[in-house]
Short mmCIF file of C-alpha atoms in Angstrom, two decimals:
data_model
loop_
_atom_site.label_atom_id
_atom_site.label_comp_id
_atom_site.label_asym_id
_atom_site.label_seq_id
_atom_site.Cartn_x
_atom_site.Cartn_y
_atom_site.Cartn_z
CA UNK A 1 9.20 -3.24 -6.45
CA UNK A 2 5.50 -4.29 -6.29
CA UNK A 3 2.84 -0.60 -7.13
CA UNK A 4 1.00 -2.55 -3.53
CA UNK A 5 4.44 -2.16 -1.45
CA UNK A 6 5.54 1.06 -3.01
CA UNK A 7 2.26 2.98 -2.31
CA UNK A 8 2.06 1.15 1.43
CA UNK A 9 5.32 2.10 2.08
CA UNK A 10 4.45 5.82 0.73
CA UNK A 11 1.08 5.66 2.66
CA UNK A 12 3.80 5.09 6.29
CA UNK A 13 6.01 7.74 5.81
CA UNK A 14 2.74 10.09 5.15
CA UNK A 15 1.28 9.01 8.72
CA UNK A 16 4.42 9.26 10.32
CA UNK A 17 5.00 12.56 9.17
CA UNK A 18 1.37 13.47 10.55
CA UNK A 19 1.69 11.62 13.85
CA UNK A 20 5.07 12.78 14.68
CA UNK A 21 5.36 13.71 18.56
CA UNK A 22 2.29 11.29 19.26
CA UNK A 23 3.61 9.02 21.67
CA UNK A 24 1.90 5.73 20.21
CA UNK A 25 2.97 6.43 17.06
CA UNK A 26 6.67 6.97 17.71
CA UNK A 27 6.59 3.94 19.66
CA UNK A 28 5.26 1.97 16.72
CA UNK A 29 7.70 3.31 14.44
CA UNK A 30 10.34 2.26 16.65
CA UNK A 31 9.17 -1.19 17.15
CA UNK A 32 8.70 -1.10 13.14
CA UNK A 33 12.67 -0.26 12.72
CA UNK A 34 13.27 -2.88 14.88
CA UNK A 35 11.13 -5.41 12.44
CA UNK A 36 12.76 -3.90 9.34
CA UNK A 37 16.30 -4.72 11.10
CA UNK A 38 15.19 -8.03 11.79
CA UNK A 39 13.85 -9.31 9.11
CA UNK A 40 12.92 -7.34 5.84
CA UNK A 41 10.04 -9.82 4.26
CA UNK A 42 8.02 -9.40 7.51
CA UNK A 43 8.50 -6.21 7.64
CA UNK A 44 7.20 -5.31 4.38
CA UNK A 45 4.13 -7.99 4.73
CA UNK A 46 3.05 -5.62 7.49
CA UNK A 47 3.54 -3.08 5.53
CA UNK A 48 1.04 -4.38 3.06
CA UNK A 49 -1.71 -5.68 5.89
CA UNK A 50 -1.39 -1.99 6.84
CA UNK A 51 -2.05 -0.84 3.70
CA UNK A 52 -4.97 -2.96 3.11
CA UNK A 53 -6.49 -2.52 6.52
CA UNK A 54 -7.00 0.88 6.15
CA UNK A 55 -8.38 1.15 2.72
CA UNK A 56 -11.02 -1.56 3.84
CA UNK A 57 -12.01 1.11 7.02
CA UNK A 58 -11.93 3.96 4.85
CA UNK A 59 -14.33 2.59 2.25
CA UNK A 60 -16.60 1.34 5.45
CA UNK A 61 -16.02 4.20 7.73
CA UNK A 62 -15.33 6.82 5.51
CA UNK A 63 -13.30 8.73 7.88
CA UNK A 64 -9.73 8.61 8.13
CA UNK A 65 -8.93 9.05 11.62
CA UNK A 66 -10.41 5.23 12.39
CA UNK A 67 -8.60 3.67 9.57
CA UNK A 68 -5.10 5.66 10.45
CA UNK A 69 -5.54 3.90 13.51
CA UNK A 70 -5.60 0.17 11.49
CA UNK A 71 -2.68 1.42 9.59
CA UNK A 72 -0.79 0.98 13.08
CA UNK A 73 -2.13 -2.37 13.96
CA UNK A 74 -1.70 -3.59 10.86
CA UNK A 75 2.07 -2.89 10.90
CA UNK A 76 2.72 -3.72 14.33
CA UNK A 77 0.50 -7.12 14.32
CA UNK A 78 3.26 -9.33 13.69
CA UNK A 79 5.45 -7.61 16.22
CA UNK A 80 5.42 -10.52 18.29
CA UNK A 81 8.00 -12.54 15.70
CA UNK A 82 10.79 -10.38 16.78
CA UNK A 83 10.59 -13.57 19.91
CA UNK A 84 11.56 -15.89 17.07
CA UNK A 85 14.64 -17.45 16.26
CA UNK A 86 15.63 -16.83 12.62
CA UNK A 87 15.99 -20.29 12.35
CA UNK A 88 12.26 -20.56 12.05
CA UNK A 89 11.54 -16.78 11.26
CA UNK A 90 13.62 -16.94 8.27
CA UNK A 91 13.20 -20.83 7.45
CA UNK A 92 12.29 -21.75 4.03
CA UNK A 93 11.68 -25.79 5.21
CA UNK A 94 8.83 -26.97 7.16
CA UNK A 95 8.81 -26.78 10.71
CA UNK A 96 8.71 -29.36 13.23
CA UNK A 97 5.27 -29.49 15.83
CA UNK A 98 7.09 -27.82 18.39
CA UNK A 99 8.47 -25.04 15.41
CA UNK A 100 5.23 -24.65 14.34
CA UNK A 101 4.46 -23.79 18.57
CA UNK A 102 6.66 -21.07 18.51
CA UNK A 103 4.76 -19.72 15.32
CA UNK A 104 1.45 -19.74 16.94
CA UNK A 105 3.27 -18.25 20.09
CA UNK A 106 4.12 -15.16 18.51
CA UNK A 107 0.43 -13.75 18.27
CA UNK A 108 0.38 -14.30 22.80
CA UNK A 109 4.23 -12.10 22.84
CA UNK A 110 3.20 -9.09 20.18
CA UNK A 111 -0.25 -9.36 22.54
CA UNK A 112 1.87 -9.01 25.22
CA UNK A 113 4.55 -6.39 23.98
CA UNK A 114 1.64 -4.27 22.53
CA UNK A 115 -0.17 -4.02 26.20
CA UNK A 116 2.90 -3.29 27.82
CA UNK A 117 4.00 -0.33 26.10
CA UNK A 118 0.42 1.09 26.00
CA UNK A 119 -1.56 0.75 22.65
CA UNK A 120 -4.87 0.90 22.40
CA UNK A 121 -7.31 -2.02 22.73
CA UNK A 122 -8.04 -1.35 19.20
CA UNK A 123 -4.34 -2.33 18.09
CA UNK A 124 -4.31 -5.37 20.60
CA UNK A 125 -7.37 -6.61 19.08
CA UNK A 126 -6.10 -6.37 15.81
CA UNK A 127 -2.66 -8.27 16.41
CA UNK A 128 -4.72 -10.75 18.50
CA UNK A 129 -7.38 -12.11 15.88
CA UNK A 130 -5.37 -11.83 12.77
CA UNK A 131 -4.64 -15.73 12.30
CA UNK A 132 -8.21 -16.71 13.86
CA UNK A 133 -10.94 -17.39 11.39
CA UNK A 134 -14.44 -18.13 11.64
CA UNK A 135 -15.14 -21.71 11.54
CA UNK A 136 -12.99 -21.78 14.80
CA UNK A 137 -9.93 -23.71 12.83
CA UNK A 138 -7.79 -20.56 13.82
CA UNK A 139 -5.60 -19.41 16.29
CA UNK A 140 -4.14 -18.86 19.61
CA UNK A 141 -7.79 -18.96 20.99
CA UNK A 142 -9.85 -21.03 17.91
CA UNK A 143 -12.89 -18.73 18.45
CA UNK A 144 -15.66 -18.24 15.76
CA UNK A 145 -16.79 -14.98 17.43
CA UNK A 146 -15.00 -12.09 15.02
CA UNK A 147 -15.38 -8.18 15.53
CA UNK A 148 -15.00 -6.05 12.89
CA UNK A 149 -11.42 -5.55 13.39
CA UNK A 150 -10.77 -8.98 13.74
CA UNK A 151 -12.41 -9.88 10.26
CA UNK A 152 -10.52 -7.03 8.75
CA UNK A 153 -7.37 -8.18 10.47
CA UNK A 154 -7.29 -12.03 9.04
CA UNK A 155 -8.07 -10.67 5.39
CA UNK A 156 -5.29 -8.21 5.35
CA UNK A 157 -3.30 -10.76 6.56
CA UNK A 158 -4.06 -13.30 4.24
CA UNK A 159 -3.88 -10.94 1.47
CA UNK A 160 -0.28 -9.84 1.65
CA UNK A 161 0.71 -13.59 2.81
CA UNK A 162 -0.23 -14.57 -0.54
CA UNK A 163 0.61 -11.28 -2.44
CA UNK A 164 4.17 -11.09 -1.84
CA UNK A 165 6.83 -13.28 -2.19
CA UNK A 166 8.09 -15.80 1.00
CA UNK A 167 11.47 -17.14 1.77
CA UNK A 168 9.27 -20.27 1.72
CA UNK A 169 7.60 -20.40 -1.40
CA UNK A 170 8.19 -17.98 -4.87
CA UNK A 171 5.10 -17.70 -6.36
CA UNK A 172 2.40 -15.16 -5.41
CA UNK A 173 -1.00 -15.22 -6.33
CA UNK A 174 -2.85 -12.41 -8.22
CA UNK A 175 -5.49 -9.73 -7.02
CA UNK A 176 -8.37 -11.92 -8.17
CA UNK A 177 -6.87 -15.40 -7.34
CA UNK A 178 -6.34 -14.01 -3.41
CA UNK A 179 -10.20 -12.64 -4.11
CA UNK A 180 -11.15 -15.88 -5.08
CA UNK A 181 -9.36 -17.88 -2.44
CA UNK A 182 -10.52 -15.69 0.27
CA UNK A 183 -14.80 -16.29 -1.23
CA UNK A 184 -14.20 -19.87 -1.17
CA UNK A 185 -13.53 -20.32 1.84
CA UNK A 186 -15.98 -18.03 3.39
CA UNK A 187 -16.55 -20.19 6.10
CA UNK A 188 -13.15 -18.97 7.40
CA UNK A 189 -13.25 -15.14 6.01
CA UNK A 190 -16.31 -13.00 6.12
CA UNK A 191 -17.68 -12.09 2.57
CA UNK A 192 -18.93 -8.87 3.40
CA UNK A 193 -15.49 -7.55 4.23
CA UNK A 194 -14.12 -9.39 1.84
CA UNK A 195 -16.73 -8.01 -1.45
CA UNK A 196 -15.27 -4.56 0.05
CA UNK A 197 -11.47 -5.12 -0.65
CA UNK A 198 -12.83 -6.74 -3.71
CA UNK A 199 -13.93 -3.31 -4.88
CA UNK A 200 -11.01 -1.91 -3.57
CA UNK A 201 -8.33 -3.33 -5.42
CA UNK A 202 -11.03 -3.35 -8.69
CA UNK A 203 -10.52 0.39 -8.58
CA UNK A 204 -7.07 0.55 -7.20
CA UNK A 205 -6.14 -1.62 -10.45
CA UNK A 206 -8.02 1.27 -12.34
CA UNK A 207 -6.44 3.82 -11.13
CA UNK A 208 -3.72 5.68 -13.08
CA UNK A 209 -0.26 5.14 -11.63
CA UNK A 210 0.21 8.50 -10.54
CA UNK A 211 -2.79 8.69 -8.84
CA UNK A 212 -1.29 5.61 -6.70
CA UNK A 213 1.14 7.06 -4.73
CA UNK A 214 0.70 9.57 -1.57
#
């Protein structure tokens, strides 16, 4: 299994251990199990946009509480795909216009399922603005307005999209091809956020294996 999956996955069971009793957290671990149940690749790309959200808020925030937070959105962003049918959740061909509606629908339903069980604004923002970018070529709303979390949010995202393997597609790109991807096309992805997960995974590559894990 991938070091970026192992110490993500290490990195959850730490928080959940912490958080235990804390209402919003046992209700995102729930809705997490539910993911896992459903469908194990999503589960584990949330996993990894967890993973990389936080480290991203720690090295700008320097304060763990804030980025333990992102750790939660992160994993619950795509929560809204447990609305899909696996015929396009777990579909390795490409998907018709009204398919592809569905897709974009899911960000509106996790929205929705998020509010309605009570997370914070913070987390609602996060699932909301993960597929919009900054050029306005995103979605469900197309805006080119991004917060901080929201510019966090799509580069996590795109990150483990390309980082681990898809039912869709079997290649996955390296550290510095993602890196590289994600600079050229900083019309979409803001460069400041993305120069920090840049340094991130420079040292995270660094770092002795040991050191990795949590």
């Amino acid at each position: 299994m991938d070091d970026v999956l192992l110490d993500s996955q290490s990195l959850f069971f730490q928080l959940f251990r912490k958080y235990k009793g804390d209402p919003e957290w046992e209700k995102g671990k729930a809705l997490f199990v539910a993911m896992n149940c459903r469908d194990q690749e999503t589960a584990d790309h949330s996993l990894v946009v967890a993973y990389m959200a936080y480290h991203i808020n720690i090295s700008i925030h320097l304060t763990s509480r804030y980025a333990e937070r992102m750790f939660l959105a992160g994993l619950l962003h795509d929560i809204g795909k447990l609305s899909m049918p696996d015929s396009i959740l777990k579909s390795s061909q490409g998907l018709s216009i009204d398919e592809r509606m569905l897709v974009v629908e899911h960000v509106k339903v996790g929205h929705d399922v998020l509010k309605d069980l009570d997370f914070g604004s913070d987390i609602l923002q996060f699932c909301c603005s993960h597929h919009e970018r900054l050029d306005g070529s995103g979605y469900p709303h197309g805006t080119t307005k991004q917060s901080e979390i929201g510019c966090i949010a799509a580069i996590s995202d795109i990150y483990s999209a390309f980082r681990l393997p898809r039912i869709y597609r079997s290649n996955c790109l390296s550290d510095k091809e993602i890196i590289e991807y994600l600079l050229h096309y900083d019309n979409q992805f803001n460069r400041y956020y993305t120069n920090i997960l840049e340094s991130f995974l420079h040292k995270y590559s660094e770092s002795p294996k040991e050191r990795k894990a949590f």
